[in-house]
Amino acid sequence: MTKTDNPNWSPFGFETRMIHAGTPPEPVTGARQTPIFQNISYVFYDADHAASLYNLQTFGFLYSRLSNPTVAALEERIASLEAGRGATCCASGHAAQMLAFFAFMEPGDAFISSTRLYGGSITQFGKTFKKFDWHCHFVDFDEPENVRKALTPKCKAIFCESLANPGGVVTDLEAIAGIAEEAGVLLIVDNTMATPYLCRPFEWGAGLSIHSTTKFLSGNGTSLGGCVVDSGTFDWAKNDKFGGLTKPEPAYHGLTFYETFGDLAFTTHAHAVGLRDLGATMAPMNAFQTLLGIETLSLRIERHCQNAQKVAEFLDAHDLVDWVSYAGLKSSPYHALAKKYLSGGFGSVFTFGVKGGYQMGMKVVENCELCSHLANVGDTRTLILHPASTTHRQLTDEQALAAGAGPDVVRVSVGLETLDDITADLDQALKTAAEQTKKAAE
Ligand SMILES: *Cc1c(COP(=O)(O)O)cnc(C)c1O
């Protein structure tokens, strides 16, 4: 869908929406910054008002497990940045994935996912979802025909990351969306690594997009959170796969979400059933921190990308580095896809392979002084990790390799520090690690 035929496209520019969407001055006090509504319940005007809220006949606040004014402001802002119809914020990126599938998956159902995923998502889809009798088939999306071949009658959705963590891999969203459309299934895109600044998945045919707001959206490592954005353009009634939204809901007197709420069906369901019953609600304080983070998103992402490009080039030319997998390098097999799907940069999380394998990978990370050795991405600080011994260690060797987390792989999330300080730290860590590895072998 192009900008012009998206009914949710705002006339305001990205930077304006990043600062203003969802947050007019607070009407009672005039407070310009959005208040933290650290509050659980909301007084009913009278019994009729209470009844209409409970029956979903009136939009409003009832109990903060379902919705809260500070969280709602963040939902409106993220929806606006991606030109979606609505958004549902929740406790974490993993909760967002759970909420997205929960709306339509039944026991015995299946979906197809890319193998290039955040390590925790592979475990969530492959292990925990199995307990609900939801079946994830992992395939290599580099060859989109693999996705078509994996389709089965039970398949309801296709899942991938736009810019994949950790390998700097870019998915051919338009090709995958075409396959989803033909099969009548939903395309869900995890847009965490790209952020809405670099990529808007609905322009390429995604039905839902997912974020771990924990990362670049909050931006400074303070607040866990997740979000599901609904394009509002997916036809849930096109076949009988999406009964959760098209069949009568007994808990709401037989109301049918799609018939009643139209393009807000998913978002209403995700609050009124998903958050109500799964309870993975975002805290108002975290919504506030994330709103603050988003105010500077474009500035941060631009600088993240500039620094990452230079760090990738530095490592690519380094004697102790075997390879660099960054979509911003012309040598990357994903460079052409990245230019098509990402606007304004190539992201700031990527991997590189050290000469010397597992031991050397661990030592490089241990010897960093400025770069923080930890499991997170999208912080203002430069973060570094050896996935094979940490985030991806629960995977089999085969799964780890398929996810781009082999023994020699080091992942870096390039921060906003002075560029020369980042490269100097990586340089000394590589050199010290090489000496230590050499000594240990003697
Ligand atoms: C971090 C991350 C997640 C999980 O998010 P949490 O907020 O940690 O639950 C999912 N997908 C991607 C791409 C991530 O980076």
mmCIF file of N, CA and C and ligand atoms in Angstrom, residues 91-97 117-118 120-121 159 161 163-165 190-193 210-215 224-226 376-377 411, ligand 1:
data_model
loop_
_atom_site.group_PDB
_atom_site.id
_atom_site.type_symbol
_atom_site.label_atom_id
_atom_site.label_comp_id
_atom_site.label_asym_id
_atom_site.label_seq_id
_atom_site.Cartn_x
_atom_site.Cartn_y
_atom_site.Cartn_z
ATOM 1 N N ALA A 91 3.494 -5.378 27.852
ATOM 2 C CA ALA A 91 4.625 -5.391 28.791
ATOM 3 C C ALA A 91 5.990 -5.552 28.146
ATOM 4 N N SER A 92 6.069 -6.217 26.981
ATOM 5 C CA SER A 92 7.372 -6.495 26.363
ATOM 6 C C SER A 92 7.156 -6.864 24.902
ATOM 7 N N GLY A 93 8.237 -6.954 24.176
ATOM 8 C CA GLY A 93 8.144 -7.391 22.779
ATOM 9 C C GLY A 93 7.580 -8.797 22.683
ATOM 10 N N HIS A 94 7.978 -9.659 23.606
ATOM 11 C CA HIS A 94 7.450 -11.023 23.582
ATOM 12 C C HIS A 94 5.950 -11.053 23.860
ATOM 13 N N ALA A 95 5.498 -10.171 24.756
ATOM 14 C CA ALA A 95 4.058 -10.088 25.018
ATOM 15 C C ALA A 95 3.335 -9.629 23.750
ATOM 16 N N ALA A 96 3.961 -8.742 22.977
ATOM 17 C CA ALA A 96 3.346 -8.253 21.733
ATOM 18 C C ALA A 96 3.183 -9.412 20.746
ATOM 19 N N GLN A 97 4.184 -10.262 20.664
ATOM 20 C CA GLN A 97 4.096 -11.417 19.757
ATOM 21 C C GLN A 97 2.974 -12.355 20.197
ATOM 22 N N LEU A 117 15.734 -14.665 13.298
ATOM 23 C CA LEU A 117 14.951 -13.972 14.307
ATOM 24 C C LEU A 117 15.800 -13.724 15.533
ATOM 25 N N TYR A 118 15.359 -12.766 16.328
ATOM 26 C CA TYR A 118 15.846 -12.579 17.693
ATOM 27 C C TYR A 118 15.795 -13.955 18.381
ATOM 28 N N GLY A 120 15.311 -15.059 21.348
ATOM 29 C CA GLY A 120 14.181 -15.311 22.239
ATOM 30 C C GLY A 120 12.897 -15.620 21.478
ATOM 31 N N SER A 121 12.758 -15.053 20.283
ATOM 32 C CA SER A 121 11.553 -15.323 19.487
ATOM 33 C C SER A 121 11.572 -16.754 18.964
ATOM 34 N N PHE A 159 5.530 -14.763 9.562
ATOM 35 C CA PHE A 159 6.204 -13.839 10.481
ATOM 36 C C PHE A 159 7.658 -13.646 10.079
ATOM 37 N N GLU A 161 11.220 -10.559 10.522
ATOM 38 C CA GLU A 161 11.719 -9.255 10.945
ATOM 39 C C GLU A 161 12.087 -8.471 9.684
ATOM 40 N N LEU A 163 14.304 -5.870 9.372
ATOM 41 C CA LEU A 163 15.771 -5.881 9.447
ATOM 42 C C LEU A 163 16.055 -6.840 10.589
ATOM 43 N N ALA A 164 16.695 -7.974 10.271
ATOM 44 C CA ALA A 164 16.722 -9.044 11.274
ATOM 45 C C ALA A 164 17.890 -8.947 12.229
ATOM 46 N N ASN A 165 17.589 -9.188 13.456
ATOM 47 C CA ASN A 165 18.522 -9.304 14.557
ATOM 48 C C ASN A 165 18.990 -10.757 14.573
ATOM 49 N N ASP A 190 8.068 -7.989 12.440
ATOM 50 C CA ASP A 190 8.730 -7.420 13.610
ATOM 51 C C ASP A 190 9.639 -6.295 13.106
ATOM 52 N N ASN A 191 9.277 -5.058 13.431
ATOM 53 C CA ASN A 191 9.976 -3.879 12.902
ATOM 54 C C ASN A 191 10.880 -3.232 13.960
ATOM 55 N N THR A 192 11.248 -4.020 14.980
ATOM 56 C CA THR A 192 12.022 -3.491 16.112
ATOM 57 C C THR A 192 13.361 -2.896 15.689
ATOM 58 N N MET A 193 14.122 -3.639 14.878
ATOM 59 C CA MET A 193 15.485 -3.218 14.536
ATOM 60 C C MET A 193 15.487 -2.031 13.573
ATOM 61 N N ILE A 210 5.049 -5.508 14.701
ATOM 62 C CA ILE A 210 5.364 -5.761 16.112
ATOM 63 C C ILE A 210 6.585 -4.938 16.498
ATOM 64 N N HIS A 211 6.593 -4.445 17.725
ATOM 65 C CA HIS A 211 7.806 -3.784 18.239
ATOM 66 C C HIS A 211 8.143 -4.267 19.627
ATOM 67 N N SER A 212 9.436 -4.423 19.872
ATOM 68 C CA SER A 212 9.921 -4.409 21.238
ATOM 69 C C SER A 212 10.299 -2.945 21.456
ATOM 70 N N THR A 213 9.445 -2.205 22.194
ATOM 71 C CA THR A 213 9.732 -0.773 22.425
ATOM 72 C C THR A 213 10.902 -0.609 23.392
ATOM 73 N N THR A 214 11.271 -1.741 24.019
ATOM 74 C CA THR A 214 12.453 -1.842 24.887
ATOM 75 C C THR A 214 13.711 -1.289 24.216
ATOM 76 N N LYS A 215 13.767 -1.379 22.892
ATOM 77 C CA LYS A 215 14.991 -1.095 22.160
ATOM 78 C C LYS A 215 15.028 0.379 21.725
ATOM 79 N N LEU A 224 11.106 -1.675 29.654
ATOM 80 C CA LEU A 224 10.651 -2.795 28.843
ATOM 81 C C LEU A 224 9.258 -2.484 28.283
ATOM 82 N N GLY A 225 9.023 -2.904 27.055
ATOM 83 C CA GLY A 225 7.688 -2.693 26.504
ATOM 84 C C GLY A 225 7.549 -3.314 25.128
ATOM 85 N N GLY A 226 6.299 -3.468 24.696
ATOM 86 C CA GLY A 226 6.036 -4.012 23.373
ATOM 87 C C GLY A 226 4.832 -3.331 22.765
ATOM 88 N N ASN A 376 21.344 -6.632 25.083
ATOM 89 C CA ASN A 376 20.296 -5.687 24.702
ATOM 90 C C ASN A 376 20.789 -5.018 23.427
ATOM 91 N N VAL A 377 19.908 -4.332 22.756
ATOM 92 C CA VAL A 377 20.289 -3.555 21.586
ATOM 93 C C VAL A 377 19.508 -2.246 21.628
ATOM 94 N N ARG A 411 28.138 -9.718 18.070
ATOM 95 C CA ARG A 411 27.108 -8.754 17.691
ATOM 96 C C ARG A 411 27.396 -7.413 18.349
HETATM 97 C C1 LIG B 1 14.224 -7.650 22.013
HETATM 98 C C2 LIG B 1 13.479 -8.155 20.864
HETATM 99 C C3 LIG B 1 12.290 -8.872 21.023
HETATM 100 C C4 LIG B 1 11.731 -9.193 22.389
HETATM 101 O O1 LIG B 1 11.422 -8.022 23.062
HETATM 102 P P1 LIG B 1 11.354 -7.904 24.672
HETATM 103 O O2 LIG B 1 10.918 -6.495 24.850
HETATM 104 O O3 LIG B 1 12.719 -8.178 25.195
HETATM 105 O O4 LIG B 1 10.356 -8.916 25.110
HETATM 106 C C5 LIG B 1 11.624 -9.287 19.891
HETATM 107 N N1 LIG B 1 12.106 -9.033 18.658
HETATM 108 C C6 LIG B 1 13.261 -8.355 18.461
HETATM 109 C C7 LIG B 1 13.736 -8.103 17.094
HETATM 110 C C8 LIG B 1 13.980 -7.886 19.559
HETATM 111 O O5 LIG B 1 15.122 -7.222 19.361
#
